[in-house]
Coordinates of C-alpha atoms in Angstrom, one line a residue:
M1 CA 0.2 -27.7 20.7
A2 CA 1.0 -29.4 18.0
A3 CA 4.9 -29.4 16.8
D4 CA 7.0 -27.3 14.7
T5 CA 6.4 -29.3 10.7
A6 CA 4.5 -28.2 8.7
S7 CA 1.9 -29.6 7.2
T8 CA 2.9 -32.2 4.0
D9 CA -0.3 -30.6 2.4
P10 CA 0.8 -28.4 -0.4
A11 CA -1.6 -26.6 -0.1
S12 CA -2.3 -25.9 3.8
Q13 CA 1.7 -25.2 2.7
L14 CA 1.0 -22.5 -0.2
L15 CA -2.2 -20.7 1.3
V16 CA -2.6 -20.7 5.3
I17 CA -1.4 -18.3 7.7
P18 CA 1.4 -18.8 9.8
E19 CA 2.2 -21.8 8.1
L20 CA 3.0 -19.3 4.7
F21 CA 5.4 -18.2 7.1
L22 CA 6.8 -21.4 8.5
K23 CA 7.5 -22.3 4.7
W24 CA 9.7 -19.7 3.8
E25 CA 11.6 -19.5 7.1
Q26 CA 12.9 -23.1 6.6
V27 CA 13.1 -22.4 2.2
K28 CA 15.1 -19.3 2.3
P29 CA 15.9 -18.1 5.6
Q30 CA 18.8 -15.6 4.6
A31 CA 16.7 -14.1 1.7
T32 CA 15.3 -10.4 2.8
Y33 CA 11.3 -10.4 4.0
L34 CA 10.8 -6.7 5.0
R35 CA 12.8 -3.6 4.0
Q36 CA 12.6 -0.7 6.8
P37 CA 13.7 2.8 5.2
V38 CA 15.3 4.7 7.7
G39 CA 16.4 7.8 5.9
D40 CA 18.3 7.3 2.6
A41 CA 19.1 3.4 4.7
F42 CA 17.1 0.4 4.9
I43 CA 17.2 -1.9 7.7
D44 CA 16.8 -5.9 6.1
F45 CA 14.9 -8.2 8.0
T46 CA 15.2 -12.0 6.6
W47 CA 12.8 -14.7 6.8
A48 CA 15.0 -16.4 9.9
N49 CA 15.5 -12.7 11.6
V50 CA 12.5 -12.4 11.6
G51 CA 11.3 -15.6 12.4
Q52 CA 13.4 -15.4 15.5
Q53 CA 12.2 -12.0 16.6
A54 CA 8.3 -13.3 16.3
R55 CA 9.7 -16.6 18.1
R56 CA 11.4 -14.9 20.9
M57 CA 8.2 -12.8 21.2
A58 CA 5.6 -15.9 20.9
T59 CA 7.8 -17.2 24.1
Y60 CA 7.1 -13.7 25.7
L61 CA 3.4 -13.9 25.1
N62 CA 3.2 -17.5 26.2
S63 CA 4.8 -16.5 30.0
L64 CA 2.2 -14.4 30.6
G65 CA -0.4 -17.1 31.1
L66 CA -2.9 -15.8 28.8
P67 CA -5.2 -18.4 27.6
L68 CA -4.9 -19.9 24.2
G69 CA -6.7 -17.8 22.0
S70 CA -6.8 -14.7 23.8
H71 CA -6.9 -11.7 21.9
I72 CA -3.9 -9.3 21.5
G73 CA -4.4 -5.4 20.6
L74 CA -1.3 -3.9 18.2
V75 CA -1.8 -0.7 17.0
S76 CA 0.8 0.6 15.1
K77 CA 1.7 3.0 11.5
N78 CA 3.0 0.1 8.9
C79 CA 6.3 -1.1 9.7
A80 CA 8.9 -4.2 9.7
H81 CA 7.7 -4.6 13.5
W82 CA 3.8 -4.7 12.8
L83 CA 4.5 -8.0 10.6
I84 CA 6.4 -9.3 13.4
A85 CA 3.9 -8.4 16.3
D86 CA 1.6 -10.1 14.1
L87 CA 3.7 -13.3 13.2
A88 CA 4.2 -13.9 17.3
I89 CA 0.8 -13.2 18.2
L90 CA -0.2 -16.1 15.6
L91 CA 2.7 -18.7 16.7
S92 CA 2.2 -18.1 19.9
G93 CA -1.6 -19.0 19.4
H94 CA -3.1 -15.6 20.0
V95 CA -5.9 -13.5 18.4
S96 CA -4.6 -10.4 16.5
V97 CA -6.3 -7.8 17.1
P98 CA -4.8 -4.9 14.8
F99 CA -6.3 -1.0 15.3
Y100 CA -6.2 2.0 13.4
P101 CA -3.1 4.3 14.2
T102 CA -5.3 7.5 14.1
L103 CA -7.3 6.8 16.9
T104 CA -8.2 9.0 19.6
A105 CA -7.8 8.2 23.3
D106 CA -11.4 7.6 23.5
Q107 CA -12.0 5.6 20.4
L108 CA -8.7 3.7 21.5
Q109 CA -10.5 2.7 24.4
Q110 CA -13.9 2.0 23.3
V111 CA -12.4 -0.7 20.9
L112 CA -9.8 -1.9 23.9
V113 CA -12.8 -2.5 26.4
H114 CA -15.1 -4.3 23.5
S115 CA -12.1 -6.2 22.2
E116 CA -11.7 -7.8 25.0
C117 CA -7.5 -7.6 24.6
P118 CA -5.5 -7.9 27.7
V119 CA -2.6 -6.9 26.0
L120 CA -1.7 -4.5 23.5
F121 CA 1.5 -3.5 20.5
A122 CA 1.8 -0.3 20.9
G123 CA 4.4 1.0 17.9
K124 CA 5.8 3.6 15.0
L125 CA 2.7 6.2 16.3
D126 CA 2.3 10.3 16.0
N127 CA 0.9 11.3 19.5
W128 CA 1.4 8.1 21.5
A129 CA 1.1 10.4 25.1
A130 CA -2.3 11.4 23.8
M131 CA -3.4 8.0 23.0
K132 CA -2.4 6.1 26.1
S133 CA -4.7 7.8 28.0
G134 CA -7.7 5.8 25.9
V135 CA -5.7 2.5 27.2
P136 CA -8.2 0.5 30.6
D137 CA -6.3 -0.4 33.1
G138 CA -4.7 -3.9 33.8
V139 CA -3.9 -3.6 29.8
M140 CA -0.3 -4.6 29.6
L141 CA 1.8 -2.5 27.1
I142 CA 4.9 -4.3 24.8
G143 CA 6.6 -1.2 22.7
F144 CA 8.1 -1.3 19.8
P145 CA 12.3 -0.4 18.9
G146 CA 11.9 3.3 18.2
Y147 CA 11.4 4.7 15.2
G148 CA 12.8 8.5 15.7
P149 CA 10.9 11.0 17.7
S150 CA 7.7 9.9 16.6
G151 CA 7.8 6.2 18.2
P152 CA 6.3 5.6 21.8
T153 CA 9.3 5.8 24.6
D154 CA 7.5 5.2 27.8
P155 CA 8.8 3.3 31.0
D156 CA 5.0 1.7 30.9
L157 CA 6.1 -0.4 27.8
M158 CA 7.6 -3.0 27.8
S159 CA 10.7 -2.8 25.7
W160 CA 11.1 -4.9 22.5
E161 CA 14.3 -5.2 23.0
S162 CA 14.9 -6.6 26.6
I163 CA 11.9 -9.3 25.6
M164 CA 14.8 -9.9 23.0
A165 CA 17.3 -10.5 25.0
Q166 CA 15.7 -12.5 27.8
Y167 CA 13.5 -14.9 25.9
E168 CA 14.4 -18.0 23.9
P169 CA 12.9 -18.3 20.0
I170 CA 9.4 -21.1 20.7
R171 CA 10.2 -24.3 19.5
D172 CA 7.1 -25.7 19.5
V173 CA 4.4 -23.0 17.6
F174 CA 0.9 -23.0 17.8
H175 CA -0.8 -25.2 14.2
P176 CA -4.4 -23.4 13.8
K177 CA -6.9 -25.8 13.1
P178 CA -9.3 -24.5 9.9
D179 CA -12.1 -23.4 12.5
D180 CA -10.0 -21.1 14.2
L181 CA -10.0 -17.7 14.8
F182 CA -7.0 -15.6 12.6
T183 CA -8.1 -11.6 13.6
I184 CA -10.7 -9.6 14.6
I185 CA -10.3 -6.8 12.1
Y186 CA -12.8 -3.7 13.4
T187 CA -14.1 -1.1 11.0
S188 CA -13.6 2.2 10.0
G189 CA -16.5 3.4 11.1
T190 CA -17.8 5.7 8.6
T191 CA -20.8 5.8 10.4
G192 CA -21.4 4.6 13.7
N193 CA -18.8 2.6 16.4
P194 CA -16.5 0.4 14.5
K195 CA -17.5 -3.2 14.2
G196 CA -15.5 -6.2 15.0
V197 CA -15.3 -8.6 12.5
M198 CA -14.4 -12.3 13.2
I199 CA -12.2 -14.2 10.4
D200 CA -11.3 -17.7 10.8
Y201 CA -8.6 -19.5 9.0
K202 CA -10.8 -21.2 6.9
A203 CA -12.1 -18.2 5.5
V204 CA -8.5 -17.1 4.7
A205 CA -7.2 -19.7 3.5
Q206 CA -10.3 -20.5 1.1
A207 CA -10.4 -17.3 -0.4
M208 CA -6.4 -17.0 -1.4
N209 CA -6.5 -20.6 -3.0
D210 CA -10.0 -19.5 -5.2
T211 CA -8.2 -16.0 -5.7
R212 CA -4.9 -17.6 -6.3
E213 CA -4.9 -17.3 -9.9
Q214 CA -6.1 -13.2 -10.2
M215 CA -4.2 -12.1 -7.4
L216 CA -0.3 -13.7 -6.6
H217 CA 1.1 -14.4 -10.9
D218 CA 3.8 -16.1 -11.3
T219 CA 6.6 -13.6 -9.8
P220 CA 9.8 -15.5 -8.6
E221 CA 11.3 -11.6 -7.0
A222 CA 7.5 -9.8 -6.3
R223 CA 7.7 -7.2 -4.0
F224 CA 5.4 -5.5 -2.3
F225 CA 4.8 -1.4 -0.8
S226 CA 3.1 -0.9 2.6
Y227 CA 1.3 2.1 3.7
L228 CA -2.2 1.7 4.0
P229 CA -2.9 0.7 7.7
L230 CA -2.0 -2.8 7.8
C231 CA -4.7 -3.0 10.0
H232 CA -7.3 -3.0 6.9
I233 CA -8.4 -6.0 5.4
A234 CA -6.9 -5.1 1.7
E235 CA -3.3 -4.2 3.1
R236 CA -3.6 -7.2 5.1
N237 CA -4.6 -9.4 1.9
I238 CA -2.7 -7.8 -0.9
V239 CA 0.6 -7.4 1.2
E240 CA 0.8 -9.6 4.3
A241 CA -0.8 -12.2 2.7
V242 CA -0.1 -12.2 -0.6
C243 CA 3.8 -11.8 0.7
L244 CA 3.4 -14.9 2.4
A245 CA 1.9 -17.0 -0.3
T246 CA 4.3 -15.6 -3.3
G247 CA 8.0 -15.6 -0.8
G248 CA 8.7 -11.9 -1.8
T249 CA 9.4 -8.9 0.0
I250 CA 8.1 -6.3 1.8
Y251 CA 9.2 -2.7 1.7
F252 CA 7.7 0.0 3.8
A253 CA 6.9 3.6 3.5
E254 CA 9.3 5.9 6.4
S255 CA 6.2 9.1 6.6
L256 CA 3.9 10.8 4.3
D257 CA 7.4 13.3 3.3
T258 CA 9.2 10.4 1.8
F259 CA 6.0 8.3 0.2
A260 CA 7.0 9.3 -3.0
K261 CA 11.2 8.0 -2.7
N262 CA 10.4 4.6 -0.6
L263 CA 7.8 4.1 -3.0
A264 CA 10.2 4.8 -6.1
V265 CA 12.6 2.2 -4.9
A266 CA 10.7 0.0 -4.1
K267 CA 9.5 -0.9 -7.7
P268 CA 6.6 -3.3 -6.6
T269 CA 5.7 -5.9 -8.6
H270 CA 1.9 -6.1 -6.7
F271 CA 0.8 -2.3 -5.9
L272 CA -2.6 -1.3 -4.2
A273 CA -3.8 1.9 -3.7
V274 CA -6.9 3.9 -2.9
P275 CA -8.6 6.5 -5.1
R276 CA -7.7 9.5 -3.4
I277 CA -4.0 8.4 -3.7
W278 CA -4.9 7.4 -7.7
T279 CA -5.8 11.3 -7.8
K280 CA -3.1 12.9 -6.1
F281 CA -0.8 10.7 -8.2
Q282 CA -2.7 12.6 -11.1
L283 CA -2.3 16.0 -9.6
G284 CA 1.4 15.7 -8.9
I285 CA 2.0 14.4 -12.9
L286 CA 0.0 17.8 -14.2
A287 CA 1.3 19.9 -11.9
K288 CA 4.4 19.1 -13.9
I289 CA 3.2 18.6 -17.3
P290 CA -0.1 21.0 -18.2
Q291 CA -3.3 18.6 -19.6
K292 CA -2.7 20.1 -23.2
K293 CA 1.1 19.7 -23.3
L294 CA 0.7 16.0 -21.9
D295 CA -2.0 15.6 -24.7
T296 CA 0.1 16.5 -27.4
L297 CA 3.8 14.6 -26.1
L298 CA 0.9 11.4 -25.9
R299 CA 0.4 12.0 -29.8
I300 CA 3.6 12.0 -30.8
P301 CA 4.5 8.0 -31.1
V302 CA 8.4 8.2 -29.6
V303 CA 7.9 11.1 -27.4
S304 CA 5.5 9.2 -26.7
S305 CA 6.7 5.7 -24.9
L306 CA 9.3 8.1 -23.7
V307 CA 7.2 9.7 -21.5
K308 CA 5.0 7.1 -20.6
R309 CA 7.9 5.3 -19.3
K310 CA 9.5 8.2 -17.4
I311 CA 6.1 8.8 -15.7
R312 CA 5.9 4.8 -14.3
Q313 CA 9.4 5.1 -13.6
G314 CA 8.8 8.6 -11.7
L315 CA 6.4 6.6 -9.7
G316 CA 7.8 3.4 -9.3
L317 CA 5.6 1.5 -11.0
N318 CA 7.5 0.1 -14.3
N319 CA 7.6 -3.2 -12.8
A320 CA 4.2 -3.5 -11.7
Q321 CA 2.3 -6.6 -12.7
L322 CA -1.3 -6.1 -10.8
I323 CA -2.2 -2.3 -10.0
I324 CA -4.9 -2.5 -8.3
T325 CA -7.6 0.4 -6.6
G326 CA -9.6 -0.6 -4.2
A327 CA -11.3 0.6 -0.8
A328 CA -13.9 3.3 -2.4
P329 CA -15.0 4.5 -5.3
M330 CA -13.0 4.6 -8.6
P331 CA -14.4 6.8 -11.2
Q332 CA -14.0 5.7 -14.3
S333 CA -12.4 8.5 -15.9
L334 CA -9.7 8.4 -13.9
I335 CA -9.0 4.6 -14.9
K336 CA -9.1 5.8 -18.5
W337 CA -6.7 8.6 -17.6
F338 CA -4.0 6.5 -16.7
R339 CA -4.4 3.8 -18.7
L340 CA -3.3 6.0 -22.1
L341 CA -0.1 6.5 -19.4
G342 CA 0.6 3.0 -19.8
I343 CA -0.9 2.2 -16.2
H344 CA -3.8 -0.4 -16.3
I345 CA -5.7 0.0 -12.6
Q346 CA -7.5 -2.8 -11.5
E347 CA -10.6 -2.2 -9.6
A348 CA -11.1 -4.8 -6.6
Y349 CA -14.9 -4.8 -4.6
G350 CA -15.3 -6.3 -1.2
M351 CA -16.1 -5.9 2.3
T352 CA -14.0 -6.4 5.7
E353 CA -17.0 -9.2 6.1
N354 CA -16.0 -10.7 2.8
L355 CA -12.9 -10.3 2.8
G356 CA -12.6 -7.5 0.3
A357 CA -12.7 -10.8 -2.1
V358 CA -15.9 -10.2 -4.2
T359 CA -14.3 -8.9 -8.0
L360 CA -11.4 -7.9 -9.4
M361 CA -11.0 -6.1 -13.4
P362 CA -9.5 -8.9 -15.6
R363 CA -6.5 -7.6 -16.8
Y364 CA -7.3 -8.1 -20.6
D365 CA -10.7 -8.0 -20.7
M366 CA -11.7 -4.9 -18.8
R367 CA -15.3 -3.1 -18.5
D368 CA -14.9 0.2 -17.9
G369 CA -18.2 1.0 -15.2
T370 CA -17.7 -2.1 -13.7
V371 CA -15.7 -3.0 -10.7
G372 CA -14.6 -6.4 -12.5
Q373 CA -15.4 -10.2 -11.9
L374 CA -16.5 -12.1 -9.7
Y375 CA -14.1 -14.2 -8.3
P376 CA -14.3 -18.1 -8.6
G377 CA -16.4 -19.5 -5.4
M378 CA -18.4 -16.0 -4.8
E379 CA -21.8 -15.8 -5.0
V380 CA -24.0 -12.0 -5.6
R381 CA -27.4 -11.8 -5.5
I382 CA -29.2 -8.9 -6.4
D383 CA -32.3 -7.8 -3.8
S384 CA -35.1 -7.2 -6.7
Q385 CA -36.6 -4.5 -4.6
T386 CA -34.1 -2.3 -3.3
G387 CA -31.1 -3.6 -5.8
E388 CA -29.0 -4.6 -2.6
I389 CA -26.2 -6.7 -3.1
A390 CA -25.7 -10.2 -1.2
T391 CA -22.7 -12.1 -1.4
K392 CA -22.2 -16.0 -0.7
S393 CA -19.0 -17.7 -0.7
G394 CA -16.3 -20.2 1.4
W395 CA -14.7 -16.9 3.0
L396 CA -17.3 -14.6 4.4
M397 CA -17.1 -14.0 8.2
R398 CA -17.9 -15.8 10.7
G399 CA -19.2 -12.9 12.7
Y400 CA -19.1 -9.4 14.4
F401 CA -17.3 -9.7 17.9
K402 CA -19.8 -9.5 20.5
E403 CA -22.8 -8.5 18.5
P404 CA -25.8 -11.2 17.3
A405 CA -27.9 -9.1 16.5
L406 CA -25.9 -7.4 14.3
T407 CA -24.5 -10.1 13.0
A408 CA -28.6 -11.6 12.4
N409 CA -29.3 -8.2 9.8
V410 CA -26.6 -8.9 7.4
L411 CA -25.5 -12.6 7.6
Q412 CA -28.8 -15.0 6.7
N413 CA -28.6 -18.7 5.3
G414 CA -24.8 -18.0 4.3
W415 CA -25.5 -14.4 2.4
L416 CA -23.9 -11.6 3.4
A417 CA -26.2 -8.2 2.7
T418 CA -23.7 -5.8 1.5
G419 CA -25.1 -2.5 1.8
D420 CA -24.4 -1.4 -2.0
V421 CA -26.6 -1.5 -4.9
G422 CA -26.0 -2.5 -8.0
T423 CA -26.4 -4.6 -11.1
L424 CA -24.6 -7.6 -12.3
D425 CA -24.3 -9.1 -15.7
A426 CA -24.6 -12.2 -17.6
D427 CA -20.2 -12.8 -17.9
G428 CA -19.9 -11.7 -14.0
Y429 CA -19.3 -8.5 -13.8
L430 CA -20.2 -6.1 -11.4
T431 CA -21.6 -2.4 -11.1
I432 CA -22.1 0.0 -8.0
T433 CA -24.8 2.1 -8.6
G434 CA -24.7 3.2 -4.7
R435 CA -25.1 2.6 -0.9
V436 CA -28.6 2.0 0.4
K437 CA -27.3 4.5 3.7
E438 CA -25.9 7.0 1.3
M439 CA -29.3 7.4 -1.2
Y440 CA -31.4 9.8 0.5
K441 CA -34.7 11.0 -0.6
T442 CA -34.9 15.0 -1.7
A443 CA -37.4 17.4 -0.1
K444 CA -38.8 16.3 -3.9
G445 CA -39.6 12.9 -2.6
E446 CA -36.9 11.9 -5.3
Y447 CA -33.8 8.9 -4.0
V448 CA -30.3 10.5 -4.8
A449 CA -27.5 8.0 -5.0
P450 CA -24.9 11.1 -4.5
A451 CA -21.9 9.1 -4.9
Q452 CA -22.5 8.5 -8.5
I453 CA -22.5 12.3 -9.3
E454 CA -19.9 12.5 -8.1
F455 CA -17.7 11.0 -10.3
G456 CA -19.2 13.8 -12.7
F457 CA -16.7 16.1 -11.3
A458 CA -13.9 13.5 -11.3
D459 CA -12.5 15.1 -14.2
N460 CA -11.7 18.5 -12.7
A461 CA -8.4 18.9 -11.7
Y462 CA -8.8 21.8 -9.9
I463 CA -10.8 19.3 -7.2
E464 CA -9.4 17.4 -5.1
Q465 CA -12.7 16.0 -2.7
I466 CA -16.0 16.3 -3.4
C467 CA -19.7 15.7 -1.2
V468 CA -23.2 15.6 -2.5
A469 CA -25.6 16.9 -0.1
G470 CA -28.4 18.2 0.6
Q471 CA -31.1 16.0 2.2
Q472 CA -33.8 18.3 3.2
L473 CA -33.4 20.4 0.0
P474 CA -34.8 20.2 -3.6
Q475 CA -31.6 19.8 -5.9
P476 CA -28.1 18.7 -4.2
L477 CA -25.8 20.8 -3.8
A478 CA -22.2 19.7 -4.0
L479 CA -18.8 20.8 -1.7
I480 CA -16.0 20.8 -3.1
V481 CA -12.4 20.9 -1.5
L482 CA -9.9 22.3 -4.5
S483 CA -6.4 20.6 -5.1
E484 CA -3.0 22.0 -4.7
I485 CA -3.5 23.2 -8.4
G486 CA -7.0 24.8 -7.8
R487 CA -5.9 26.7 -4.7
H488 CA -2.9 28.5 -6.8
A489 CA -5.2 28.8 -10.1
D490 CA -6.8 32.5 -10.4
R491 CA -11.1 32.1 -9.0
I492 CA -12.5 33.3 -11.9
V493 CA -10.5 30.5 -13.7
V494 CA -11.2 28.0 -11.2
E495 CA -15.0 29.4 -11.0
R496 CA -15.3 28.7 -15.2
S497 CA -13.9 25.2 -15.0
L498 CA -16.4 24.6 -12.4
E499 CA -19.6 25.7 -14.5
D500 CA -18.4 24.2 -17.2
T501 CA -18.2 20.8 -15.8
L502 CA -21.3 21.3 -14.0
T503 CA -22.9 22.7 -17.6
A504 CA -21.8 19.4 -18.8
L505 CA -23.0 17.1 -16.1
N506 CA -26.5 18.4 -15.1
P507 CA -28.3 17.1 -18.3
K508 CA -26.8 13.9 -18.1
L509 CA -28.7 13.2 -14.9
H510 CA -32.3 12.9 -13.8
T511 CA -34.2 15.8 -12.8
Y512 CA -34.0 15.6 -9.6
E513 CA -30.3 14.7 -9.5
R514 CA -29.1 18.3 -11.3
V515 CA -26.9 19.8 -8.9
R516 CA -27.7 23.5 -7.8
K517 CA -24.3 25.0 -6.3
L518 CA -21.2 24.2 -5.8
V519 CA -19.2 25.3 -2.9
I520 CA -16.0 25.9 -2.0
V521 CA -15.0 25.1 1.5
R522 CA -11.8 26.3 3.1
D523 CA -10.9 23.1 4.9
T524 CA -9.5 19.8 3.2
W525 CA -11.0 16.2 5.1
T526 CA -8.5 14.5 6.5
V527 CA -8.2 12.0 8.9
D528 CA -6.9 14.0 11.4
N529 CA -10.0 16.0 11.3
N530 CA -12.6 13.3 11.8
L531 CA -13.8 13.8 8.2
M532 CA -12.4 11.1 6.9
T533 CA -11.8 7.3 7.5
P534 CA -8.0 6.1 7.7
T535 CA -8.8 4.6 4.6
M536 CA -9.1 8.2 2.8
K537 CA -13.1 7.3 2.7
I538 CA -15.1 10.5 3.3
K539 CA -17.1 10.7 6.5
R540 CA -20.3 11.5 4.5
N541 CA -23.0 12.0 7.0
I542 CA -20.1 14.0 9.4
I543 CA -19.3 16.2 6.6
E544 CA -22.7 17.1 5.7
A545 CA -23.8 17.8 9.5
R546 CA -20.1 19.7 9.4
Y547 CA -21.8 22.0 7.3
N548 CA -25.7 21.6 7.8
A549 CA -26.6 24.9 9.8
N550 CA -25.4 26.2 5.9
L551 CA -26.7 24.1 3.0
Q552 CA -30.1 26.0 3.2
P553 CA -28.8 29.2 3.2
W554 CA -26.0 28.2 0.0
Y555 CA -29.3 26.7 -1.6
E556 CA -31.1 29.8 -1.3
N557 CA -28.0 32.4 -2.4
D558 CA -28.3 33.7 -6.1
E559 CA -24.6 32.7 -7.2
V560 CA -24.2 29.1 -8.4
I561 CA -20.5 28.7 -7.3
I562 CA -20.0 29.8 -3.6
W563 CA -16.8 29.8 -1.9
E564 CA -17.2 29.4 1.9

């Protein structure tokens, strides 16, 4: 292992993980790096304190006698010790393999066996007792310090506190070479088993270097709010990596119940939210100020400014310089709605296999309907037959772990087949029109792209979730989960609103795309019932399978609006 001295190359110091951490640990050791909320208070971790804990844990990991580059698992909700454990894995010369904290025992077993992890960190979890049965025999377990009743308390877990007390901080940390493996990120498994995406240090460094102008901004006191799964590429990039690049501070959400309070306190300068979060924000605002009243207030100049500022402050976004949405398609109407409130959301597009960095909407040249402009260093080509998007850059994945055939299917001659369908204009703005796998033939033999139809319902405040289905039907139908506003509204009012939306939408669609029926289902689609991924994308195939037996009877029903 190399000596514990950071590289003299400025680009390396600025952009490479874990060298970035070593820089801030030395430059501003007493500045706050992580803020963990506990009730109304915070446990603050300085760069020096995080360094001490990560180095002690690295010493312990090295004491286990594992081969250099071993895969170390990490399963936990976002918290300060997630990042400390991740740093410890890297400083000890191993590969971090994070997993979603919502996995079932069977799912955890599948990824642990596949990833060949001899060690697993178990942290802030809702039900470790149920999850633990999926841990294969022989895997060593390390527990995070307790986070209240949800934290794992298990005698089989090696105690974090005892490791901190027994082991000295490592002095000679591992300095990775560009081609060394940094992490394996398992996809959320929208379809089929999750795939282990192998990402090396070179790819991360190249992506951060080429997207620096768009992502970092000149923010001396950068603040980040971490709540989306840190095992997902978007949060790993925009929170963990960009914070390390800026030397900023990361605030965490304590729980779903305290999310709004925690966000308001954090006042992030960089904020990422998936479309479902933006929909939740919108519905929360409309529950307090109905749309008609809001429209009236926004037409009054002085009052409009006050209302906008109050809403932004209430959300905690008054200081945000970079506000991003990604991980799933964002309805154009929703972006425009927030823009009227002075909240300028920049859509980003990418996938784990290209580090989530293909496009970003420029802050001052937004082109609605696109997902933004290509990053410098990113190339895109569109298949002339299928319309599928392929990307090429210096930050593509190495491949899928232990899946050479799957890798060969998507990586050819340096080009990554994304599975998305779209168009690219002369200025490098990309438009996504669907997913190759999601497009289906109706019984009439016409291809339908459901996501584009679903966007047409985005303005209806009574709708929280929607899935257009009907592969075996002559015309599509839409499965709908009502929003809280919709659930409390009069049924006749809801039906009229949905009929009005359908009447306005259908003439804009091709004849074969027009939605025949709207079915209001009883159950909300959640991560817990396996109808959404941990990044809040609907699992379309599982939803369709769940309601498959009813699709034909619903289609033949005389009513346009059907209640399950």
